[in-house]
PDB file of C-alpha atoms in Angstrom:
ATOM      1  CA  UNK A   4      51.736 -41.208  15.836  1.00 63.00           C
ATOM      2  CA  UNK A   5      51.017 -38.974  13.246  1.00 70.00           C
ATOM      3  CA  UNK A   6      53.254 -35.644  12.992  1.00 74.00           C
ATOM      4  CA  UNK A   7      51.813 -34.380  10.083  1.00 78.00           C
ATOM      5  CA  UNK A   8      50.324 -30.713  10.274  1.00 76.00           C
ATOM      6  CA  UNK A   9      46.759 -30.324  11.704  1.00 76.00           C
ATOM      7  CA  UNK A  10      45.057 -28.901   8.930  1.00 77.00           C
ATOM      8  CA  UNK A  11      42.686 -25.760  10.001  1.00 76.00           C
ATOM      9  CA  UNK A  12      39.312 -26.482  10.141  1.00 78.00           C
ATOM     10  CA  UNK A  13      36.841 -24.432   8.213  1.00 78.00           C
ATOM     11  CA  UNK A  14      33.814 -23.117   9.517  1.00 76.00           C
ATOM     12  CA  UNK A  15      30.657 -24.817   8.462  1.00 74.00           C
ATOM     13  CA  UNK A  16      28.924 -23.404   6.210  1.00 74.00           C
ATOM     14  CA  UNK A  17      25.900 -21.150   7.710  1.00 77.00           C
ATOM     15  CA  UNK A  18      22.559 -22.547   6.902  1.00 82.00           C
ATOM     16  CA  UNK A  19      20.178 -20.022   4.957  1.00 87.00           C
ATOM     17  CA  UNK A  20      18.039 -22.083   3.449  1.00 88.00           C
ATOM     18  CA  UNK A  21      15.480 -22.209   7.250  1.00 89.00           C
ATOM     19  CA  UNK A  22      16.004 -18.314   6.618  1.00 91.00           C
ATOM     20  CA  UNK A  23      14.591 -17.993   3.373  1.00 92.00           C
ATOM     21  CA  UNK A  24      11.995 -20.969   4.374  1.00 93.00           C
ATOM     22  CA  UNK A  25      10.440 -18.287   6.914  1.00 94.00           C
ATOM     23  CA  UNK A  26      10.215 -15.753   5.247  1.00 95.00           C
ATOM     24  CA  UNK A  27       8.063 -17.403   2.561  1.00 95.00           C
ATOM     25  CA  UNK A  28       5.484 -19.104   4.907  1.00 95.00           C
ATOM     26  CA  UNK A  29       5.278 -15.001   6.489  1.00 95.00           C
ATOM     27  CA  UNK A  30       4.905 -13.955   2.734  1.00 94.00           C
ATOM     28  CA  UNK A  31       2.147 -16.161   2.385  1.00 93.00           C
ATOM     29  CA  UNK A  32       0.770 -15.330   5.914  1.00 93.00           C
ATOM     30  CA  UNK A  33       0.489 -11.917   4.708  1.00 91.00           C
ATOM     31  CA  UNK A  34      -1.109 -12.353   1.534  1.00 88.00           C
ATOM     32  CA  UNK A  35      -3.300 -14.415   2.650  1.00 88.00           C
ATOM     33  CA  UNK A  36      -4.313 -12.402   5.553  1.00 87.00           C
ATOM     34  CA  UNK A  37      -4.509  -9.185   3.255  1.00 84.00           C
ATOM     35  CA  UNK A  38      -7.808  -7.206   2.681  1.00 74.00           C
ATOM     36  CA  UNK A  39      -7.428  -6.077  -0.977  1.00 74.00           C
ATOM     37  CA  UNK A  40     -10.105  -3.178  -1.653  1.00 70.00           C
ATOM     38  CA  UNK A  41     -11.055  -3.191  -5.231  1.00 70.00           C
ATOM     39  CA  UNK A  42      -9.671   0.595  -6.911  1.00 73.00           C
ATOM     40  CA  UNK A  43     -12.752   3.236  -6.899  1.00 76.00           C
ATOM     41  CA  UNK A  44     -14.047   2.965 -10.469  1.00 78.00           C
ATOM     42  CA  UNK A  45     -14.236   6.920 -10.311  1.00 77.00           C
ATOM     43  CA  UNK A  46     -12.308   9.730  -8.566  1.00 79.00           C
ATOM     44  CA  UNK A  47     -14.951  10.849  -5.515  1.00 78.00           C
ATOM     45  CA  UNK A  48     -14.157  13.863  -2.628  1.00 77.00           C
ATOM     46  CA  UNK A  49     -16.812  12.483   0.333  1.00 77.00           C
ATOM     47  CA  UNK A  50     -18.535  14.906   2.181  1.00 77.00           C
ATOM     48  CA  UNK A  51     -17.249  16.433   5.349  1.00 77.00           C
ATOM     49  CA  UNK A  52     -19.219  15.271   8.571  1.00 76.00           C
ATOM     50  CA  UNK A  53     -18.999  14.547  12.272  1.00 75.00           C
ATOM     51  CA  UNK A  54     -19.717  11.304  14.214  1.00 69.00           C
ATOM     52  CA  UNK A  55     -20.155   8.469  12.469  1.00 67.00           C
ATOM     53  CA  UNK A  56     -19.092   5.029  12.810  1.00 68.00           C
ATOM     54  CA  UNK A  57     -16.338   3.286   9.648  1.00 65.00           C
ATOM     55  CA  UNK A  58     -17.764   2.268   6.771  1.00 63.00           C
ATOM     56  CA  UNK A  59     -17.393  -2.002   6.429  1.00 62.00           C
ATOM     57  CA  UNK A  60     -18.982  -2.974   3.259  1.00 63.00           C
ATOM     58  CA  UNK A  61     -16.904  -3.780   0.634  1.00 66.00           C
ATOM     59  CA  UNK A  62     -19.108  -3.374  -2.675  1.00 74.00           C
ATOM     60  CA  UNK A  63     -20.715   0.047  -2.674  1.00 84.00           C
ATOM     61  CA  UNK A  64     -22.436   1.924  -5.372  1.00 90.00           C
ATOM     62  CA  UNK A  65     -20.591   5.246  -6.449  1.00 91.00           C
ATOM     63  CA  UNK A  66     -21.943   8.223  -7.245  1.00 92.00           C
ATOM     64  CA  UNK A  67     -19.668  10.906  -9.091  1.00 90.00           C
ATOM     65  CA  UNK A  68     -20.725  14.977  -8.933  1.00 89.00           C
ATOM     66  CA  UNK A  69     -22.731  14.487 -12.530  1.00 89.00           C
ATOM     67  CA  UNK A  70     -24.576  11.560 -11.031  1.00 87.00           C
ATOM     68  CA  UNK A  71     -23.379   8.494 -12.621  1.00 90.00           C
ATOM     69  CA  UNK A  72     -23.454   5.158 -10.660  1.00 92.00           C
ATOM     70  CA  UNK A  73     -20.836   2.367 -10.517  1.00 91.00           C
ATOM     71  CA  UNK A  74     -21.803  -0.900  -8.243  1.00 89.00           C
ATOM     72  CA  UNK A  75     -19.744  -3.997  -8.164  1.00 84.00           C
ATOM     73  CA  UNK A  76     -18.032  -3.009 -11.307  1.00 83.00           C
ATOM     74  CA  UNK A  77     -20.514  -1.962 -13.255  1.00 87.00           C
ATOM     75  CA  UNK A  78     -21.573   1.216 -14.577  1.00 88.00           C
ATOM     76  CA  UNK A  79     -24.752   3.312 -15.786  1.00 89.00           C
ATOM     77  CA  UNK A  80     -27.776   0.816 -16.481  1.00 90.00           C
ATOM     78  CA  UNK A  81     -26.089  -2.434 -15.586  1.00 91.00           C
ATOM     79  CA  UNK A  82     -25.048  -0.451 -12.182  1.00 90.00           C
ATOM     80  CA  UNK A  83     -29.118  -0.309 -11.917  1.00 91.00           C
ATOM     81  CA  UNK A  84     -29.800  -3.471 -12.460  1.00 91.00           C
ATOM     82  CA  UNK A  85     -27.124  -5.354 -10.572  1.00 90.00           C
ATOM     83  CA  UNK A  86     -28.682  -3.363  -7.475  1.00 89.00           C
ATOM     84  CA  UNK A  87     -31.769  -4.708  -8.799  1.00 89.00           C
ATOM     85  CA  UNK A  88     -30.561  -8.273  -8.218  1.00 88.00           C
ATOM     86  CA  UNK A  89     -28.915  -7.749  -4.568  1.00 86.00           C
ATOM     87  CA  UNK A  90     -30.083  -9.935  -1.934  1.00 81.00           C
ATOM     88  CA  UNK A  91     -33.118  -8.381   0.220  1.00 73.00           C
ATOM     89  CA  UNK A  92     -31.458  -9.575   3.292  1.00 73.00           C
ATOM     90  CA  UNK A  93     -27.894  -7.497   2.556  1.00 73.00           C
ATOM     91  CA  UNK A  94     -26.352  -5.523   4.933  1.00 80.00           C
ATOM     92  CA  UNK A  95     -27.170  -1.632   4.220  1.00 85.00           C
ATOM     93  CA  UNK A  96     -25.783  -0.333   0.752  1.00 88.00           C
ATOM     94  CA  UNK A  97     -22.830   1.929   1.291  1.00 88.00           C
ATOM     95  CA  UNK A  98     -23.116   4.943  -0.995  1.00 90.00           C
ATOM     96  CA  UNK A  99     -19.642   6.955  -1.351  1.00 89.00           C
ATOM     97  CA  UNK A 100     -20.956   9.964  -3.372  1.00 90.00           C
ATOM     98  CA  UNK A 101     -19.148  12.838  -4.555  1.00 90.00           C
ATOM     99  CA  UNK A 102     -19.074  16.043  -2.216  1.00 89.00           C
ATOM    100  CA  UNK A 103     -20.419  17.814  -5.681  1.00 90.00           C
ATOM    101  CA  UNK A 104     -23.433  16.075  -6.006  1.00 91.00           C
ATOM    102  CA  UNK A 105     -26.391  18.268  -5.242  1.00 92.00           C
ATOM    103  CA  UNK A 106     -28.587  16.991  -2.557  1.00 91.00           C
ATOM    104  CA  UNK A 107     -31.912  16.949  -4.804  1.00 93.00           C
ATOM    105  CA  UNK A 108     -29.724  14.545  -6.724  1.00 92.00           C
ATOM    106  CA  UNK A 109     -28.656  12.529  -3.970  1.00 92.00           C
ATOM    107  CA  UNK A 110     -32.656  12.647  -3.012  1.00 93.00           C
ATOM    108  CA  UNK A 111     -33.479  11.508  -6.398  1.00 93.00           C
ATOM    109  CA  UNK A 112     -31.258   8.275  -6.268  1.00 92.00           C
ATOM    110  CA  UNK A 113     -32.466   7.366  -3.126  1.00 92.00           C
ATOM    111  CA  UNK A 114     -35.867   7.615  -4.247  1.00 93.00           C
ATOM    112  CA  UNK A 115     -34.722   4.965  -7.052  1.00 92.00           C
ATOM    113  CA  UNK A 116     -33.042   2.735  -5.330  1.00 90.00           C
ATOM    114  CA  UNK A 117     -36.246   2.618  -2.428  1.00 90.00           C
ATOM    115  CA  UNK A 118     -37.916   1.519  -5.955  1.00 90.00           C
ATOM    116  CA  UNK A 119     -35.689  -1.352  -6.258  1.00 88.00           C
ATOM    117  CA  UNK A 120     -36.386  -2.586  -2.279  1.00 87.00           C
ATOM    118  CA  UNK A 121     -33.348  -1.030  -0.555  1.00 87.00           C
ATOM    119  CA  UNK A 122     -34.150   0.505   2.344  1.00 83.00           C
ATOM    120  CA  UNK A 123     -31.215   0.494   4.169  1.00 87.00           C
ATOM    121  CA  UNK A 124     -28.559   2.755   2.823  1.00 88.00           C
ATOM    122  CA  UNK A 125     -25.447   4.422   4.447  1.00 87.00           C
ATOM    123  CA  UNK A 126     -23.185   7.250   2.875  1.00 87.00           C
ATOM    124  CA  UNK A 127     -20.067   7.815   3.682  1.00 85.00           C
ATOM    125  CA  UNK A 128     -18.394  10.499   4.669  1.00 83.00           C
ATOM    126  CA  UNK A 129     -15.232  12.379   5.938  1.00 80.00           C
ATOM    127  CA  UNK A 130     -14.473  13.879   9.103  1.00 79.00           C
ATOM    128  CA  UNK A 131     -14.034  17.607  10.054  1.00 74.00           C
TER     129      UNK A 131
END
């Protein structure tokens, strides 16, 4: 027999490392999941309108209140000409123009980029 105190028995030790194993796979989930927008290349204030449906497009071309475009990260002439080389068979071009940009303006770079073959434009807008 053995008389000798019982010793107290410690608690095992609680496992964390499943824990932190979880929440890296839902860290990677996430970013991998995420929609990151590119940053405007210019401050803009949309329009006010009503109706509409969202916007889904994620290059547009941006036109500030004195005019000058920005598409797919390029700016003045090259913004031009990489419109020149879009695909014919691209979903409508999303304009987000400034609320300060005079119509006649806006009229004018339409009439440009119906020049270069696109038709099929959308503007954005925000609502009342």
């Amino acid at each position: 027999m053995d008389f000798r105190p019982a010793r107290p028995r410690r608690r095992p030790a609680e496992a964390i490392v499943p824990m932190i194993n979880v929440v890296f796979l839902l860290l990677i989930f996430f970013l991998m999941t995420a929609r990151i927008a590119p940053p405007a290349p210019f401050e803009i204030t949309p329009p006010l309108a009503s109706g509409g449906e969202p916007a889904t497009e994620k290059v547009s071309l941006f036109l500030s209140a004195d005019a000058s475009p920005s598409y797919g990260g390029a700016s003045g002439a090259a913004a031009w000409q990489a419109l020149a080389e879009r695909p014919d068979d691209a979903a409508p071009l999303l304009i987000r123009a400034d609320a300060e940009l005079p119509a006649a303006t806006l009229a004018q770079v339409l009439k440009r980029l119906a020049g270069l073959g696109i038709a099929s434009v959308m503007l954005t807008t925000r609502p009342r």
